[in-house]
Amino acid sequence: MMNFRSLLVLAACWSAAACGGGGDDASTKSAPHVILISLDTLRADRIGCYASTDRTGASTPAVDAFASGADRYVSCTATSSWTLPSHASMFTGLFPFEHGTHGFKVDKLIDNAYPLHPDFVTLAEALQRAGYSTAGFAANTVYLAMRWGLGQGFDTYEVKRQPAAAVTDRVLKHLDSVAGSKMPQFVFVNYMDMHRPYGGLTAEELHRMPKEERPDELLEALCVQVMNREEPAGELGDRVLGLYDAALTQLDAEIGRLLDGLRGRGMLENAIVILTSDHGEAFGTHGIVEHGKDVYEPLVAVPLIVKAPGQTEGRAIDDRLASLVDLPGLIARTIPGEAGAALTEEFARVPGSHGVTAEIHFARPRDLQLYPERFQHERTAWRDGRFKLIVGGEADQLFDLEADPGELENLIDQEPQRAALMRRALERFLAAGAYQGERIPPTPANAHQLKEAAAIGYGGKDE
């Protein structure tokens, strides 16, 4: 939460639209636009510019072209493997154990997550008070809905499940509506096409397809094969991954259209544009399908591509670990004047300046019901360079991600000293920032919200 000194500095700035006396002062004019693009459920290694040279998969020319003129963080870890805690981290610069917006244990089909407490200052609130117009457009109608507290600070916050083309259309329409404004713009965009059922297909479109070709049916069959029968993913896994890659290629075209829209409206040059994801997706690795169940790399290794205002040369940044908590700090450092200084103090973290964790605090209710013994756990991953320690669950695990990117060889017995040092470092890190605030119970979902949850795979058996 905001410390007293930061509050005083920001209060002085906020009293005039952007630390200067009016909405059209010099500091407001020079402030960059901020565009934050969240590609829900996109794991990094399926994108062309992140993939190994021997991989065949999605074609992503638009994202690859964008990365060629931006900073691409080679290693970025999501703070969790599902939407709500990760987006809360994007918006607050805090880990789930700090902001407290994560799951809790339940034994029946209810929402088992805490909303973001309103006392936390979000990126949208801070930018709004620094003179920005703020707008959010989210396609994830389940965990980006207003009832989870992530809409605070947005002048406009629209949540509607729709395919990528419709999301892009809506964002471009908004940009046209503010074309004459002298205020800098903060626009958050959430695409949902990489999430079940892949491709942003509507219920009507799915029902028109033969059952044996429907991505939701194939994905459900893969869940049964891998997590119920404990069999390898095999050809079915490859087929489902192919659908995922096809959805990414389709989404890539919309990312290109959005970036072209920014360019054509004269906004791209003077903008910080961040492209990232809230979590990844598994297709059988470690006996897991989909996400929100654990902290292995397919679930938490996400892209982070950042174009600074005026930047045209691309860089691959591989000398520091990045996290979703770094997004507000990266944005703050592009804003000039006292407002930027105050925001930088409030959002201090940037890649390489802190420890990096990924957390899972119990799975979603459906998974807890279907696999009650397996996912009733809290697990935390801690990175130390190439090494990754996972604590919690049945047994701790240690992996050398450089030598073993698939996390197949547990080194916990071979490297006991390293594991002990990493475990102590993690314990100190968690203890220093553990959330001590009030826990807000989730508002019970209404009939429409339950239907939306079922449509994207969060439904389950009622008890």
Tab-separated table of C-alpha atoms in Angstrom, residues 160-320:
chain	number	residue	atom	x	y	z
A	160	LYS	CA	-17.736	-8.458	-22.256
A	161	ARG	CA	-16.865	-11.922	-23.523
A	162	GLN	CA	-16.188	-11.500	-27.214
A	163	PRO	CA	-13.622	-12.568	-29.810
A	164	ALA	CA	-10.475	-10.618	-30.525
A	165	ALA	CA	-11.833	-8.771	-33.568
A	166	ALA	CA	-14.680	-7.314	-31.509
A	167	VAL	CA	-12.294	-6.315	-28.715
A	168	THR	CA	-10.038	-4.513	-31.203
A	169	ASP	CA	-13.035	-2.771	-32.764
A	170	ARG	CA	-14.172	-1.551	-29.351
A	171	VAL	CA	-10.726	-0.247	-28.398
A	172	LEU	CA	-10.301	1.597	-31.696
A	173	LYS	CA	-13.761	3.118	-31.305
A	174	HIS	CA	-12.731	4.363	-27.874
A	175	LEU	CA	-9.519	5.852	-29.256
A	176	ASP	CA	-11.560	7.728	-31.857
A	177	SER	CA	-13.817	9.072	-29.123
A	178	VAL	CA	-10.860	10.628	-27.267
A	179	ALA	CA	-9.041	11.832	-30.382
A	180	GLY	CA	-9.514	15.487	-29.494
A	181	SER	CA	-8.503	15.120	-25.858
A	182	LYS	CA	-5.359	16.771	-24.556
A	183	MET	CA	-5.110	14.196	-21.794
A	184	PRO	CA	-2.699	11.271	-22.081
A	185	GLN	CA	-4.486	7.932	-22.354
A	186	PHE	CA	-4.127	4.762	-20.317
A	187	VAL	CA	-5.814	1.855	-22.103
A	188	PHE	CA	-5.902	-1.681	-20.719
A	189	VAL	CA	-6.879	-4.366	-23.240
A	190	ASN	CA	-7.599	-7.990	-22.355
A	191	TYR	CA	-7.983	-10.577	-25.127
A	192	MET	CA	-9.444	-13.973	-24.216
A	193	ASP	CA	-8.865	-16.022	-27.384
A	194	MET	CA	-6.083	-18.208	-25.940
A	195	HIS	CA	-8.377	-19.425	-23.164
A	196	ARG	CA	-10.751	-22.374	-23.472
A	197	PRO	CA	-12.390	-22.984	-25.904
A	198	TYR	CA	-9.550	-21.354	-27.991
A	199	GLY	CA	-10.229	-18.904	-30.773
A	200	GLY	CA	-12.945	-16.870	-29.050
A	201	LEU	CA	-15.686	-19.132	-30.398
A	202	THR	CA	-19.226	-18.431	-29.255
A	203	ALA	CA	-21.596	-21.119	-27.985
A	204	GLU	CA	-23.498	-20.933	-31.257
A	205	GLU	CA	-20.350	-21.430	-33.309
A	206	LEU	CA	-19.314	-24.393	-31.161
A	207	HIS	CA	-22.689	-26.084	-31.485
A	208	ARG	CA	-22.532	-25.834	-35.273
A	209	MET	CA	-19.299	-27.827	-35.311
A	210	PRO	CA	-19.124	-31.643	-35.300
A	211	LYS	CA	-18.552	-32.788	-31.730
A	212	GLU	CA	-15.307	-34.525	-32.635
A	213	GLU	CA	-13.887	-31.216	-33.914
A	214	ARG	CA	-15.039	-28.899	-31.146
A	215	PRO	CA	-12.066	-27.487	-29.206
A	216	ASP	CA	-13.968	-27.541	-25.910
A	217	GLU	CA	-14.836	-31.229	-26.346
A	218	LEU	CA	-11.284	-32.155	-27.358
A	219	LEU	CA	-9.856	-30.221	-24.420
A	220	GLU	CA	-12.221	-31.944	-22.027
A	221	ALA	CA	-11.219	-35.316	-23.464
A	222	LEU	CA	-7.562	-34.399	-22.909
A	223	CYS	CA	-8.317	-33.521	-19.281
A	224	VAL	CA	-9.876	-36.940	-18.763
A	225	GLN	CA	-7.036	-38.748	-20.515
A	226	VAL	CA	-4.235	-36.967	-18.642
A	227	MET	CA	-5.667	-36.080	-15.242
A	228	ASN	CA	-8.248	-38.810	-14.691
A	229	ARG	CA	-6.685	-41.804	-16.397
A	230	GLU	CA	-3.122	-40.519	-15.862
A	231	GLU	CA	-2.118	-41.353	-19.429
A	232	PRO	CA	0.303	-39.401	-21.662
A	233	ALA	CA	-1.203	-36.611	-23.766
A	234	GLY	CA	-0.024	-38.256	-26.999
A	235	GLU	CA	-1.691	-37.402	-30.299
A	236	LEU	CA	-4.696	-35.828	-28.591
A	237	GLY	CA	-2.374	-33.422	-26.792
A	238	ASP	CA	-0.737	-32.485	-30.091
A	239	ARG	CA	-4.131	-31.901	-31.657
A	240	VAL	CA	-5.299	-29.631	-28.846
A	241	LEU	CA	-2.003	-27.744	-28.898
A	242	GLY	CA	-2.530	-27.241	-32.633
A	243	LEU	CA	-5.882	-25.589	-31.910
A	244	TYR	CA	-4.183	-23.366	-29.351
A	245	ASP	CA	-1.512	-22.356	-31.870
A	246	ALA	CA	-4.159	-21.651	-34.512
A	247	ALA	CA	-5.944	-19.383	-32.047
A	248	LEU	CA	-2.670	-17.550	-31.440
A	249	THR	CA	-2.112	-16.961	-35.148
A	250	GLN	CA	-5.624	-15.556	-35.392
A	251	LEU	CA	-5.059	-13.366	-32.326
A	252	ASP	CA	-1.729	-12.153	-33.694
A	253	ALA	CA	-3.541	-10.549	-36.619
A	254	GLU	CA	-5.699	-8.581	-34.197
A	255	ILE	CA	-2.664	-7.436	-32.234
A	256	GLY	CA	-1.281	-6.151	-35.515
A	257	ARG	CA	-4.540	-4.349	-36.258
A	258	LEU	CA	-4.544	-2.742	-32.810
A	259	LEU	CA	-0.951	-1.547	-33.189
A	260	ASP	CA	-1.702	-0.246	-36.697
A	261	GLY	CA	-4.701	1.580	-35.235
A	262	LEU	CA	-2.498	3.257	-32.643
A	263	ARG	CA	0.023	4.173	-35.325
A	264	GLY	CA	-2.608	5.553	-37.680
A	265	ARG	CA	-4.029	7.729	-34.903
A	266	GLY	CA	-0.617	9.172	-34.111
A	267	MET	CA	-0.465	7.531	-30.679
A	268	LEU	CA	2.104	4.764	-31.048
A	269	GLU	CA	5.247	6.900	-31.216
A	270	ASN	CA	4.634	8.662	-27.900
A	271	ALA	CA	3.413	5.604	-26.014
A	272	ILE	CA	4.724	2.905	-23.769
A	273	VAL	CA	3.149	-0.291	-25.044
A	274	ILE	CA	3.365	-3.435	-22.929
A	275	LEU	CA	2.356	-6.830	-24.285
A	276	THR	CA	2.194	-9.658	-21.777
A	277	SER	CA	0.040	-12.491	-20.413
A	278	ASP	CA	-1.389	-13.416	-17.025
A	279	HIS	CA	-0.387	-17.094	-17.198
A	280	GLY	CA	0.305	-19.959	-19.567
A	281	GLU	CA	-1.355	-23.260	-20.417
A	282	ALA	CA	-0.382	-26.929	-20.035
A	283	PHE	CA	-1.167	-29.759	-22.434
A	284	GLY	CA	-0.109	-32.770	-20.394
A	285	THR	CA	3.222	-31.697	-18.906
A	286	HIS	CA	3.527	-32.910	-15.307
A	287	GLY	CA	0.136	-34.529	-15.733
A	288	ILE	CA	-1.622	-31.164	-15.992
A	289	VAL	CA	-4.008	-29.760	-18.583
A	290	GLU	CA	-5.011	-26.069	-18.743
A	291	HIS	CA	-3.906	-23.755	-15.897
A	292	GLY	CA	-4.531	-22.563	-12.335
A	293	LYS	CA	-3.239	-25.773	-10.778
A	294	ASP	CA	0.512	-25.430	-10.208
A	295	VAL	CA	3.614	-23.307	-10.833
A	296	TYR	CA	5.568	-25.221	-13.502
A	297	GLU	CA	7.019	-23.227	-16.410
A	298	PRO	CA	4.293	-23.924	-19.017
A	299	LEU	CA	1.872	-22.349	-16.542
A	300	VAL	CA	3.892	-19.304	-15.438
A	301	ALA	CA	6.464	-18.454	-18.146
A	302	VAL	CA	4.854	-15.546	-20.002
A	303	PRO	CA	5.944	-12.994	-22.599
A	304	LEU	CA	6.902	-9.461	-21.634
A	305	ILE	CA	7.539	-7.092	-24.530
A	306	VAL	CA	7.874	-3.383	-23.742
A	307	LYS	CA	8.153	-0.557	-26.276
A	308	ALA	CA	9.204	2.713	-24.654
A	309	PRO	CA	8.108	6.073	-26.100
A	310	GLY	CA	10.153	6.781	-29.220
A	311	GLN	CA	11.834	3.360	-29.215
A	312	THR	CA	12.544	1.772	-32.597
A	313	GLU	CA	15.442	-0.606	-31.868
A	314	GLY	CA	14.742	-3.974	-30.327
A	315	ARG	CA	16.656	-5.609	-27.478
A	316	ALA	CA	16.532	-9.098	-26.000
A	317	ILE	CA	17.024	-8.630	-22.267
A	318	ASP	CA	18.367	-11.851	-20.798
A	319	ASP	CA	20.421	-10.610	-17.842
A	320	ARG	CA	17.584	-10.097	-15.359
